JSON list of C-alpha atoms in Angstrom, two decimals:
[
{"chain": "A", "resi": 478, "resn": "GLN", "atom": "CA", "xyz": [95.17, 94.01, 107.13]},
{"chain": "A", "resi": 479, "resn": "VAL", "atom": "CA", "xyz": [98.10, 92.76, 105.12]},
{"chain": "A", "resi": 480, "resn": "GLN", "atom": "CA", "xyz": [99.90, 95.05, 102.68]},
{"chain": "A", "resi": 481, "resn": "PRO", "atom": "CA", "xyz": [99.43, 94.00, 99.07]},
{"chain": "A", "resi": 482, "resn": "VAL", "atom": "CA", "xyz": [102.46, 92.31, 97.52]},
{"chain": "A", "resi": 483, "resn": "GLU", "atom": "CA", "xyz": [103.31, 92.60, 93.84]},
{"chain": "A", "resi": 484, "resn": "SER", "atom": "CA", "xyz": [105.15, 89.96, 91.86]},
{"chain": "A", "resi": 485, "resn": "GLY", "atom": "CA", "xyz": [105.94, 89.13, 88.26]},
{"chain": "A", "resi": 486, "resn": "GLY", "atom": "CA", "xyz": [108.29, 91.97, 87.40]},
{"chain": "A", "resi": 487, "resn": "GLY", "atom": "CA", "xyz": [111.55, 91.37, 85.60]},
{"chain": "A", "resi": 488, "resn": "SER", "atom": "CA", "xyz": [113.60, 92.13, 82.52]},
{"chain": "A", "resi": 489, "resn": "VAL", "atom": "CA", "xyz": [112.29, 91.59, 79.00]},
{"chain": "A", "resi": 490, "resn": "GLN", "atom": "CA", "xyz": [113.15, 92.73, 75.51]},
{"chain": "A", "resi": 491, "resn": "THR", "atom": "CA", "xyz": [111.09, 95.11, 73.41]},
{"chain": "A", "resi": 492, "resn": "GLY", "atom": "CA", "xyz": [107.93, 93.39, 72.26]},
{"chain": "A", "resi": 493, "resn": "GLY", "atom": "CA", "xyz": [107.88, 90.98, 75.17]},
{"chain": "A", "resi": 494, "resn": "SER", "atom": "CA", "xyz": [105.15, 90.33, 77.72]},
{"chain": "A", "resi": 495, "resn": "LEU", "atom": "CA", "xyz": [104.88, 90.15, 81.48]},
{"chain": "A", "resi": 496, "resn": "ARG", "atom": "CA", "xyz": [102.06, 89.39, 83.86]},
{"chain": "A", "resi": 497, "resn": "LEU", "atom": "CA", "xyz": [102.12, 91.24, 87.15]},
{"chain": "A", "resi": 498, "resn": "SER", "atom": "CA", "xyz": [100.15, 89.94, 90.08]},
{"chain": "A", "resi": 499, "resn": "CYS", "atom": "CA", "xyz": [99.24, 91.62, 93.37]},
{"chain": "A", "resi": 500, "resn": "GLY", "atom": "CA", "xyz": [98.02, 89.67, 96.37]},
{"chain": "A", "resi": 501, "resn": "ILE", "atom": "CA", "xyz": [94.93, 91.43, 97.73]},
{"chain": "A", "resi": 502, "resn": "ALA", "atom": "CA", "xyz": [93.36, 88.73, 99.88]},
{"chain": "A", "resi": 503, "resn": "ASP", "atom": "CA", "xyz": [92.33, 91.23, 102.57]},
{"chain": "A", "resi": 504, "resn": "TYR", "atom": "CA", "xyz": [90.73, 93.55, 100.02]},
{"chain": "A", "resi": 505, "resn": "ILE", "atom": "CA", "xyz": [89.17, 91.28, 97.42]},
{"chain": "A", "resi": 506, "resn": "ASP", "atom": "CA", "xyz": [85.66, 91.79, 98.81]},
{"chain": "A", "resi": 507, "resn": "ASN", "atom": "CA", "xyz": [86.00, 95.21, 100.45]},
{"chain": "A", "resi": 508, "resn": "SER", "atom": "CA", "xyz": [87.60, 97.48, 97.91]},
{"chain": "A", "resi": 509, "resn": "TYR", "atom": "CA", "xyz": [85.91, 100.29, 96.06]},
{"chain": "A", "resi": 510, "resn": "CYS", "atom": "CA", "xyz": [88.54, 100.52, 93.36]},
{"chain": "A", "resi": 511, "resn": "LEU", "atom": "CA", "xyz": [91.79, 98.77, 92.53]},
{"chain": "A", "resi": 512, "resn": "GLY", "atom": "CA", "xyz": [94.53, 100.20, 90.39]},
{"chain": "A", "resi": 513, "resn": "TRP", "atom": "CA", "xyz": [97.91, 99.62, 88.80]},
{"chain": "A", "resi": 514, "resn": "PHE", "atom": "CA", "xyz": [100.39, 102.48, 88.72]},
{"chain": "A", "resi": 515, "resn": "ARG", "atom": "CA", "xyz": [103.98, 102.96, 87.69]},
{"chain": "A", "resi": 516, "resn": "GLN", "atom": "CA", "xyz": [106.70, 105.40, 88.58]},
{"chain": "A", "resi": 517, "resn": "VAL", "atom": "CA", "xyz": [110.12, 106.29, 87.27]},
{"chain": "A", "resi": 518, "resn": "PRO", "atom": "CA", "xyz": [112.63, 108.29, 89.33]},
{"chain": "A", "resi": 519, "resn": "GLY", "atom": "CA", "xyz": [111.91, 112.01, 89.28]},
{"chain": "A", "resi": 520, "resn": "LYS", "atom": "CA", "xyz": [108.38, 111.66, 87.96]},
{"chain": "A", "resi": 521, "resn": "GLU", "atom": "CA", "xyz": [104.95, 111.40, 89.53]},
{"chain": "A", "resi": 522, "resn": "ARG", "atom": "CA", "xyz": [103.28, 108.06, 89.99]},
{"chain": "A", "resi": 523, "resn": "GLU", "atom": "CA", "xyz": [100.97, 107.57, 87.01]},
{"chain": "A", "resi": 524, "resn": "ILE", "atom": "CA", "xyz": [97.88, 105.42, 86.80]},
{"chain": "A", "resi": 525, "resn": "LEU", "atom": "CA", "xyz": [97.81, 102.73, 84.15]},
{"chain": "A", "resi": 526, "resn": "ALA", "atom": "CA", "xyz": [94.53, 100.98, 84.78]},
{"chain": "A", "resi": 527, "resn": "ARG", "atom": "CA", "xyz": [91.80, 100.71, 87.39]},
{"chain": "A", "resi": 528, "resn": "ILE", "atom": "CA", "xyz": [88.89, 98.46, 88.08]},
{"chain": "A", "resi": 529, "resn": "TRP", "atom": "CA", "xyz": [85.85, 99.23, 90.22]},
{"chain": "A", "resi": 530, "resn": "ASN", "atom": "CA", "xyz": [82.38, 97.99, 91.08]},
{"chain": "A", "resi": 531, "resn": "VAL", "atom": "CA", "xyz": [79.23, 99.58, 89.78]},
{"chain": "A", "resi": 532, "resn": "GLY", "atom": "CA", "xyz": [76.40, 97.55, 91.24]},
{"chain": "A", "resi": 533, "resn": "ASN", "atom": "CA", "xyz": [77.00, 93.98, 90.12]},
{"chain": "A", "resi": 534, "resn": "ASN", "atom": "CA", "xyz": [79.28, 95.01, 87.28]},
{"chain": "A", "resi": 535, "resn": "LEU", "atom": "CA", "xyz": [83.02, 95.57, 87.11]},
{"chain": "A", "resi": 536, "resn": "ASN", "atom": "CA", "xyz": [84.19, 98.59, 85.15]},
{"chain": "A", "resi": 537, "resn": "THR", "atom": "CA", "xyz": [87.71, 99.09, 83.85]},
{"chain": "A", "resi": 538, "resn": "TYR", "atom": "CA", "xyz": [89.61, 102.14, 82.71]},
{"chain": "A", "resi": 539, "resn": "TYR", "atom": "CA", "xyz": [92.95, 102.37, 80.92]},
{"chain": "A", "resi": 540, "resn": "ASP", "atom": "CA", "xyz": [95.27, 105.30, 80.56]},
{"chain": "A", "resi": 541, "resn": "ARG", "atom": "CA", "xyz": [96.42, 106.02, 77.01]},
{"chain": "A", "resi": 542, "resn": "SER", "atom": "CA", "xyz": [99.83, 104.53, 77.76]},
{"chain": "A", "resi": 543, "resn": "ALA", "atom": "CA", "xyz": [98.21, 101.21, 78.64]},
{"chain": "A", "resi": 544, "resn": "SER", "atom": "CA", "xyz": [95.20, 101.06, 76.35]},
{"chain": "A", "resi": 545, "resn": "GLY", "atom": "CA", "xyz": [95.37, 98.24, 73.83]},
{"chain": "A", "resi": 546, "resn": "ARG", "atom": "CA", "xyz": [98.47, 96.66, 75.39]},
{"chain": "A", "resi": 547, "resn": "PHE", "atom": "CA", "xyz": [97.65, 96.09, 79.07]},
{"chain": "A", "resi": 548, "resn": "THR", "atom": "CA", "xyz": [94.74, 94.24, 80.65]},
{"chain": "A", "resi": 549, "resn": "ILE", "atom": "CA", "xyz": [93.72, 94.59, 84.29]},
{"chain": "A", "resi": 550, "resn": "SER", "atom": "CA", "xyz": [91.78, 91.83, 85.98]},
{"chain": "A", "resi": 551, "resn": "ARG", "atom": "CA", "xyz": [90.58, 90.93, 89.44]},
{"chain": "A", "resi": 552, "resn": "GLU", "atom": "CA", "xyz": [91.07, 87.21, 90.00]},
{"chain": "A", "resi": 553, "resn": "LYS", "atom": "CA", "xyz": [88.71, 86.25, 92.83]},
{"chain": "A", "resi": 554, "resn": "ASP", "atom": "CA", "xyz": [89.84, 82.62, 93.00]},
{"chain": "A", "resi": 555, "resn": "LYS", "atom": "CA", "xyz": [93.51, 83.61, 93.35]},
{"chain": "A", "resi": 556, "resn": "LYS", "atom": "CA", "xyz": [92.64, 86.74, 95.36]},
{"chain": "A", "resi": 557, "resn": "THR", "atom": "CA", "xyz": [94.90, 88.82, 93.16]},
{"chain": "A", "resi": 558, "resn": "LEU", "atom": "CA", "xyz": [94.81, 91.91, 91.01]},
{"chain": "A", "resi": 559, "resn": "ASP", "atom": "CA", "xyz": [96.66, 91.15, 87.79]},
{"chain": "A", "resi": 560, "resn": "LEU", "atom": "CA", "xyz": [98.07, 93.25, 84.98]},
{"chain": "A", "resi": 561, "resn": "GLN", "atom": "CA", "xyz": [98.83, 91.47, 81.73]},
{"chain": "A", "resi": 562, "resn": "MET", "atom": "CA", "xyz": [101.29, 93.54, 79.71]},
{"chain": "A", "resi": 563, "resn": "THR", "atom": "CA", "xyz": [102.09, 92.92, 76.05]},
{"chain": "A", "resi": 564, "resn": "SER", "atom": "CA", "xyz": [104.11, 94.68, 73.35]},
{"chain": "A", "resi": 565, "resn": "LEU", "atom": "CA", "xyz": [106.39, 96.14, 75.99]},
{"chain": "A", "resi": 566, "resn": "LYS", "atom": "CA", "xyz": [108.62, 99.08, 75.09]},
{"chain": "A", "resi": 567, "resn": "PRO", "atom": "CA", "xyz": [111.66, 100.62, 76.78]},
{"chain": "A", "resi": 568, "resn": "ASP", "atom": "CA", "xyz": [109.39, 103.50, 77.90]},
{"chain": "A", "resi": 569, "resn": "ASP", "atom": "CA", "xyz": [107.51, 100.97, 80.04]},
{"chain": "A", "resi": 570, "resn": "THR", "atom": "CA", "xyz": [110.56, 100.59, 82.27]},
{"chain": "A", "resi": 571, "resn": "ALA", "atom": "CA", "xyz": [109.46, 101.62, 85.76]},
{"chain": "A", "resi": 572, "resn": "MET", "atom": "CA", "xyz": [108.52, 100.42, 89.22]},
{"chain": "A", "resi": 573, "resn": "TYR", "atom": "CA", "xyz": [104.98, 99.08, 89.13]},
{"chain": "A", "resi": 574, "resn": "TYR", "atom": "CA", "xyz": [102.60, 99.33, 92.06]},
{"chain": "A", "resi": 575, "resn": "CYS", "atom": "CA", "xyz": [99.16, 98.03, 92.86]},
{"chain": "A", "resi": 576, "resn": "ALA", "atom": "CA", "xyz": [96.84, 100.12, 95.01]},
{"chain": "A", "resi": 577, "resn": "VAL", "atom": "CA", "xyz": [93.53, 99.80, 96.82]},
{"chain": "A", "resi": 578, "resn": "ARG", "atom": "CA", "xyz": [90.84, 102.22, 97.81]},
{"chain": "A", "resi": 579, "resn": "THR", "atom": "CA", "xyz": [88.43, 100.75, 100.32]},
{"chain": "A", "resi": 580, "resn": "THR", "atom": "CA", "xyz": [85.97, 103.61, 100.70]},
{"chain": "A", "resi": 581, "resn": "TYR", "atom": "CA", "xyz": [83.42, 105.02, 98.31]},
{"chain": "A", "resi": 582, "resn": "CYS", "atom": "CA", "xyz": [84.25, 108.24, 96.49]},
{"chain": "A", "resi": 583, "resn": "ASP", "atom": "CA", "xyz": [82.29, 110.38, 94.10]},
{"chain": "A", "resi": 584, "resn": "GLY", "atom": "CA", "xyz": [83.04, 112.64, 91.17]},
{"chain": "A", "resi": 585, "resn": "ILE", "atom": "CA", "xyz": [84.87, 112.30, 87.89]},
{"chain": "A", "resi": 586, "resn": "LEU", "atom": "CA", "xyz": [88.27, 112.36, 89.56]},
{"chain": "A", "resi": 587, "resn": "CYS", "atom": "CA", "xyz": [87.51, 109.49, 91.90]},
{"chain": "A", "resi": 588, "resn": "CYS", "atom": "CA", "xyz": [90.14, 106.72, 91.69]},
{"chain": "A", "resi": 589, "resn": "ARG", "atom": "CA", "xyz": [91.88, 108.41, 88.76]},
{"chain": "A", "resi": 590, "resn": "SER", "atom": "CA", "xyz": [95.09, 109.37, 90.51]},
{"chain": "A", "resi": 591, "resn": "ALA", "atom": "CA", "xyz": [97.38, 108.19, 93.27]},
{"chain": "A", "resi": 592, "resn": "GLU", "atom": "CA", "xyz": [96.01, 110.42, 96.03]},
{"chain": "A", "resi": 593, "resn": "HIS", "atom": "CA", "xyz": [92.70, 108.57, 95.91]},
{"chain": "A", "resi": 594, "resn": "TYR", "atom": "CA", "xyz": [94.23, 105.27, 97.03]},
{"chain": "A", "resi": 595, "resn": "GLU", "atom": "CA", "xyz": [94.81, 104.30, 100.65]},
{"chain": "A", "resi": 596, "resn": "VAL", "atom": "CA", "xyz": [96.81, 101.08, 100.50]},
{"chain": "A", "resi": 597, "resn": "TRP", "atom": "CA", "xyz": [99.88, 100.39, 98.38]},
{"chain": "A", "resi": 598, "resn": "GLY", "atom": "CA", "xyz": [102.13, 97.48, 97.62]},
{"chain": "A", "resi": 599, "resn": "GLN", "atom": "CA", "xyz": [105.90, 97.78, 97.76]},
{"chain": "A", "resi": 600, "resn": "GLY", "atom": "CA", "xyz": [106.33, 97.67, 93.99]},
{"chain": "A", "resi": 601, "resn": "THR", "atom": "CA", "xyz": [107.90, 95.37, 91.42]},
{"chain": "A", "resi": 602, "resn": "GLN", "atom": "CA", "xyz": [110.50, 96.50, 88.89]},
{"chain": "A", "resi": 603, "resn": "VAL", "atom": "CA", "xyz": [109.91, 96.10, 85.16]},
{"chain": "A", "resi": 604, "resn": "THR", "atom": "CA", "xyz": [112.82, 96.71, 82.80]},
{"chain": "A", "resi": 605, "resn": "VAL", "atom": "CA", "xyz": [112.40, 96.61, 79.02]},
{"chain": "A", "resi": 606, "resn": "SER", "atom": "CA", "xyz": [115.53, 96.63, 76.90]},
{"chain": "A", "resi": 607, "resn": "SER", "atom": "CA", "xyz": [115.79, 97.56, 73.24]}
]
């Protein structure tokens, strides 16, 4: 299986928008949950948003830092996992990663942190200037 590849990062000013995309062709139909994370040097990788199947429905979850500003989506026609980011702030500066979990997990902590994901992209840098 091919490693996911992120794209769409770059430099923007405060208040700007970016759309990140992650190629997940090998996982589009066999993932349990998909997530977007970010990491700054010296800090743990934090989850921003995740999307997962419950029966025929797709559920989404957003961390407080992303809620209201970021939108996660699984684009089946493009075979990508996207993250639309708006109202960007300097605190959003980080390396952004997409991640995949292929196997079922149970419990309230399932898919809520980095250790629950098996496959990672290489990351794309987002820099927001004031």
